[in-house]
Amino acid sequence: DVKVTQSSRYLVKRTGEKVFLECVQDMDHENMFWYRQDPGLGLRLIYFSYDVKMKEKGDIPEGYSVSREKKERFSLILESASTNQTSMYLCASSPGGGGYQPQHFGDGTRLSIL
Amino acid sequence: DAKTTQPPSMDCAEGRAANLPCNHSTISGNEYVYWYRQIHSQGPQYIIHGLKNNETNEMASLIITEDRKSSTLILPHATLRDTAVYYCIVRAVNTGGGNKLTFGTGTQLKVEL
C-alpha cells in the first residue's frame, strides 16, 4: 500500500512564525502535491513537484514556498504565518508518466495560526 | 475537467450494498472517472478509477454507462466504517505534472445498523 506520511496531525503556531510542514512518501512517486482544504472552498492546489528540485505553482501559492531535495520528501513552508492560513493541509503523491494514475493522500495537518 | 453531480446524502443499512451515483454528462473521451472518500478529519482515500470499462478492486466496483455520462460506485457490503463523504471526480490527463484534483461537494454516506 502507498504510504504518505505528514509530520504532524495538529499544529498551533503564532502569526509571523516560519512554519514547516513535512511530507514523506514511500512509493518512489515522481509527483508530489500540497493542497489546503477549507469548508465551502473544497480542495485547492498550492504547489506541486514532478521531480527532485522541480516545483510548479498551483492555484494559491502566495505566502507559501516548497522544497524537494529528495524524491521521497516534499516540504511546505509558510514564510510568515498569518491567520488566514489556518487550514487543513494535505500532501499527496502519484507516479509519473501518463498522468492518469491516482493521487494518494496523507492524513493531513490541521494547522491553527493564532 | 467535466463537472459532476452527486446526491448530497444517502443512507445504507450495514451489510447491504451501497450504490453511489454520479452524473458526468459532459465527460470527454480523454477523461477518467475517479472516486475518493474522506472520513471526518482524515485525508482523502483513493478508492477506484476507470475510463470506460467497469472496474473492481478489493474496496469497490465502478460501473460506467456505455455512453460514459454517468457512473455508480458500489460498496458490496457496507460497514459502519464506510460512513464518509464520497467524491466523484472526472479529470483529463496530460503527460506532465500538475494534474490537480478538484473535489465537489460529494455524497455523505451514512451506514447504519
Short mmCIF file of C-alpha atoms in Angstrom, two decimals:
data_model
loop_
_atom_site.label_atom_id
_atom_site.label_comp_id
_atom_site.label_asym_id
_atom_site.label_seq_id
_atom_site.Cartn_x
_atom_site.Cartn_y
_atom_site.Cartn_z
CA ASP A 1 0.00 0.00 0.00
CA VAL A 2 1.05 3.54 -0.70
CA LYS A 3 2.06 5.39 2.43
CA VAL A 4 2.11 9.18 2.56
CA THR A 5 3.15 10.45 5.96
CA GLN A 6 2.70 14.00 7.18
CA SER A 7 4.83 15.00 10.12
CA SER A 8 2.08 16.39 12.35
CA ARG A 9 -1.68 15.84 12.64
CA TYR A 10 -2.23 19.05 14.60
CA LEU A 11 -0.06 22.15 14.82
CA VAL A 12 -0.52 25.51 16.52
CA LYS A 13 1.71 28.44 15.58
CA ARG A 14 1.76 32.19 16.05
CA THR A 15 1.35 34.95 13.49
CA GLY A 16 4.64 35.82 11.84
CA GLU A 17 6.34 32.50 12.55
CA LYS A 18 8.01 30.49 9.81
CA VAL A 19 6.23 27.14 9.64
CA PHE A 20 7.46 23.91 8.07
CA LEU A 21 5.13 21.09 7.08
CA GLU A 22 6.83 17.87 6.06
CA CYS A 23 5.59 15.07 3.85
CA VAL A 24 7.24 11.75 3.03
CA GLN A 25 6.08 9.05 0.61
CA ASP A 26 7.46 5.53 0.37
CA MET A 27 6.41 4.52 -3.15
CA ASP A 28 9.11 6.22 -5.23
CA HIS A 29 6.49 8.51 -6.79
CA GLU A 30 7.67 11.27 -9.09
CA ASN A 31 4.79 13.67 -8.43
CA MET A 32 4.01 15.28 -5.09
CA PHE A 33 1.38 17.87 -4.22
CA TRP A 34 0.37 20.23 -1.45
CA TYR A 35 -3.29 21.20 -1.07
CA ARG A 36 -5.27 23.05 1.51
CA GLN A 37 -8.86 22.18 2.32
CA ASP A 38 -11.31 24.68 3.77
CA PRO A 39 -15.06 24.35 4.42
CA GLY A 40 -17.05 25.59 1.45
CA LEU A 41 -13.93 26.05 -0.70
CA GLY A 42 -13.03 22.43 -1.28
CA LEU A 43 -9.52 21.34 -2.17
CA ARG A 44 -7.11 23.95 -3.56
CA LEU A 45 -3.68 23.22 -5.00
CA ILE A 46 -0.82 25.25 -3.50
CA TYR A 47 2.27 23.77 -5.18
CA PHE A 48 3.30 20.58 -6.88
CA SER A 49 6.55 18.94 -7.90
CA TYR A 50 7.16 16.42 -10.66
CA ASP A 51 10.81 15.77 -9.90
CA VAL A 52 13.54 16.44 -7.37
CA LYS A 53 14.31 20.16 -7.14
CA MET A 54 11.44 20.93 -9.52
CA LYS A 55 8.38 22.84 -8.40
CA GLU A 56 5.39 24.47 -10.01
CA LYS A 57 2.87 26.92 -8.60
CA GLY A 58 -0.67 25.76 -8.13
CA ASP A 59 -3.72 27.96 -7.77
CA ILE A 60 -2.90 29.65 -4.46
CA PRO A 61 0.90 29.83 -3.98
CA GLU A 62 1.01 33.26 -2.31
CA GLY A 63 2.54 33.13 1.14
CA TYR A 64 3.95 29.63 0.63
CA SER A 65 7.11 28.06 -0.71
CA VAL A 66 8.18 24.45 -1.14
CA SER A 67 11.31 22.35 -1.13
CA ARG A 68 12.03 18.99 -2.70
CA GLU A 69 15.63 17.99 -2.12
CA LYS A 70 14.94 14.25 -2.15
CA LYS A 71 12.42 12.30 -4.19
CA GLU A 72 10.50 11.00 -1.18
CA ARG A 73 10.18 14.27 0.71
CA PHE A 74 8.21 17.41 -0.13
CA SER A 75 8.13 20.28 2.34
CA LEU A 76 5.68 23.17 2.52
CA ILE A 77 6.91 26.39 4.10
CA LEU A 78 4.80 29.25 5.37
CA GLU A 79 7.25 32.12 5.22
CA SER A 80 5.43 34.35 7.72
CA ALA A 81 2.31 32.67 9.03
CA SER A 82 -0.94 34.61 9.03
CA THR A 83 -4.34 33.79 10.49
CA ASN A 84 -5.85 33.26 7.03
CA GLN A 85 -3.51 30.31 6.62
CA THR A 86 -5.35 28.40 9.32
CA SER A 87 -6.50 25.31 7.44
CA MET A 88 -6.21 21.59 6.83
CA TYR A 89 -3.10 20.90 4.73
CA LEU A 90 -2.96 17.76 2.64
CA CYS A 91 0.01 16.22 0.91
CA ALA A 92 -0.43 13.77 -1.97
CA SER A 93 1.78 11.79 -4.32
CA SER A 94 1.34 9.94 -7.59
CA PRO A 95 3.50 8.06 -10.07
CA GLY A 96 4.86 9.92 -13.05
CA GLY A 97 4.03 9.28 -16.71
CA GLY A 98 0.60 9.22 -18.31
CA GLY A 99 -1.00 11.47 -15.73
CA TYR A 100 -3.96 9.15 -15.14
CA GLN A 101 -2.52 7.47 -12.07
CA PRO A 102 -4.43 8.36 -8.89
CA GLN A 103 -3.06 10.59 -6.19
CA HIS A 104 -2.66 9.18 -2.70
CA PHE A 105 -3.06 11.43 0.30
CA GLY A 106 -1.64 11.68 3.78
CA ASP A 107 -3.85 12.13 6.82
CA GLY A 108 -3.46 15.88 6.78
CA THR A 109 -2.11 18.52 9.15
CA ARG A 110 -4.66 20.72 10.84
CA LEU A 111 -2.78 23.99 11.28
CA SER A 112 -4.00 26.80 13.51
CA ILE A 113 -2.35 30.22 13.36
CA LEU A 114 -3.06 32.36 16.42
CA ASP B 1 -12.47 18.99 -16.44
CA ALA B 2 -16.07 17.80 -16.66
CA LYS B 3 -18.49 18.79 -13.92
CA THR B 4 -20.02 16.06 -11.77
CA THR B 5 -23.33 15.89 -9.94
CA GLN B 6 -23.86 13.71 -6.88
CA PRO B 7 -26.71 13.46 -4.38
CA PRO B 8 -25.80 15.32 -1.18
CA SER B 9 -26.57 12.40 1.12
CA MET B 10 -27.51 8.73 1.21
CA ASP B 11 -28.23 6.17 3.89
CA CYS B 12 -27.42 2.47 3.78
CA ALA B 13 -28.02 -0.42 6.16
CA GLU B 14 -24.93 -2.24 7.36
CA GLY B 15 -24.26 -5.37 5.32
CA ARG B 16 -26.18 -4.10 2.33
CA ALA B 17 -24.68 -2.83 -0.91
CA ALA B 18 -24.23 0.92 -1.14
CA ASN B 19 -24.74 2.28 -4.65
CA LEU B 20 -23.50 5.83 -5.08
CA PRO B 21 -24.42 7.54 -8.36
CA CYS B 22 -22.54 10.24 -10.22
CA ASN B 23 -23.62 12.17 -13.27
CA HIS B 24 -20.94 13.49 -15.63
CA SER B 25 -22.87 14.18 -18.83
CA THR B 26 -20.21 16.48 -20.31
CA ILE B 27 -17.34 13.99 -19.99
CA SER B 28 -14.97 13.85 -22.93
CA GLY B 29 -13.03 10.97 -24.40
CA ASN B 30 -9.76 11.51 -22.54
CA GLU B 31 -11.29 11.96 -19.10
CA TYR B 32 -11.13 9.33 -16.39
CA VAL B 33 -13.62 8.86 -13.56
CA TYR B 34 -12.09 8.72 -10.08
CA TRP B 35 -13.68 8.02 -6.72
CA TYR B 36 -12.28 9.11 -3.39
CA ARG B 37 -13.75 9.17 0.08
CA GLN B 38 -12.97 11.24 3.13
CA ILE B 39 -13.72 10.16 6.65
CA HIS B 40 -14.12 13.04 9.06
CA SER B 41 -10.80 14.72 9.96
CA GLN B 42 -8.75 12.39 7.75
CA GLY B 43 -7.14 12.80 4.36
CA PRO B 44 -8.99 11.67 1.21
CA GLN B 45 -8.64 7.99 0.40
CA TYR B 46 -8.40 6.78 -3.17
CA ILE B 47 -10.98 4.09 -3.99
CA ILE B 48 -11.04 3.30 -7.70
CA HIS B 49 -10.84 4.82 -11.16
CA GLY B 50 -11.81 3.91 -14.72
CA LEU B 51 -12.03 5.15 -18.29
CA LYS B 52 -14.83 3.19 -19.94
CA ASN B 53 -14.76 -0.38 -18.70
CA ASN B 54 -16.20 -1.49 -15.39
CA GLU B 55 -13.57 -1.89 -12.71
CA THR B 56 -13.38 -3.83 -9.47
CA ASN B 57 -10.85 -3.91 -6.66
CA GLU B 58 -10.80 -5.03 -3.05
CA MET B 59 -12.72 -1.96 -1.92
CA ALA B 60 -15.41 -1.40 -4.52
CA SER B 61 -16.74 -1.75 -8.04
CA LEU B 62 -17.12 1.04 -10.56
CA ILE B 63 -19.83 0.76 -13.18
CA ILE B 64 -19.61 3.25 -16.07
CA THR B 65 -22.51 3.50 -18.50
CA GLU B 66 -21.85 2.80 -22.15
CA ASP B 67 -22.21 6.47 -23.09
CA ARG B 68 -19.93 7.37 -20.14
CA LYS B 69 -22.31 10.07 -18.97
CA SER B 70 -22.81 8.53 -15.55
CA SER B 71 -21.25 6.04 -13.19
CA THR B 72 -22.03 4.18 -9.98
CA LEU B 73 -19.69 3.27 -7.17
CA ILE B 74 -20.74 0.06 -5.44
CA LEU B 75 -19.60 -0.91 -1.95
CA PRO B 76 -20.81 -4.51 -1.90
CA HIS B 77 -21.21 -4.98 1.86
CA ALA B 78 -21.23 -1.63 3.61
CA THR B 79 -19.98 -1.38 7.19
CA LEU B 80 -20.12 1.42 9.72
CA ARG B 81 -16.52 2.29 8.81
CA ASP B 82 -17.68 3.17 5.30
CA THR B 83 -19.51 6.23 6.64
CA ALA B 84 -17.76 9.09 4.84
CA VAL B 85 -18.11 11.74 2.15
CA TYR B 86 -17.65 10.17 -1.28
CA TYR B 87 -16.31 12.27 -4.13
CA CYS B 88 -16.70 11.51 -7.82
CA ILE B 89 -14.13 13.33 -9.95
CA VAL B 90 -13.76 13.47 -13.69
CA ARG B 91 -10.37 14.58 -14.83
CA ALA B 92 -8.49 14.97 -18.08
CA VAL B 93 -4.95 13.76 -18.01
CA ASN B 94 -1.77 15.02 -19.58
CA THR B 95 1.79 13.82 -19.58
CA GLY B 96 3.10 16.48 -17.24
CA GLY B 97 2.68 17.08 -13.56
CA GLY B 98 0.07 19.29 -12.01
CA ASN B 99 -2.89 17.03 -12.56
CA LYS B 100 -4.67 18.68 -9.69
CA LEU B 101 -7.76 17.20 -8.16
CA THR B 102 -10.88 19.27 -7.67
CA PHE B 103 -13.40 17.89 -5.23
CA GLY B 104 -17.05 18.90 -5.46
CA THR B 105 -19.41 18.64 -2.52
CA GLY B 106 -19.67 14.85 -2.73
CA THR B 107 -22.20 12.46 -1.18
CA GLN B 108 -22.34 11.98 2.57
CA LEU B 109 -22.93 8.26 3.02
CA LYS B 110 -24.24 7.20 6.38
CA VAL B 111 -24.16 3.49 7.15
CA GLU B 112 -26.47 2.49 9.98
CA LEU B 113 -27.16 -0.66 11.95
#
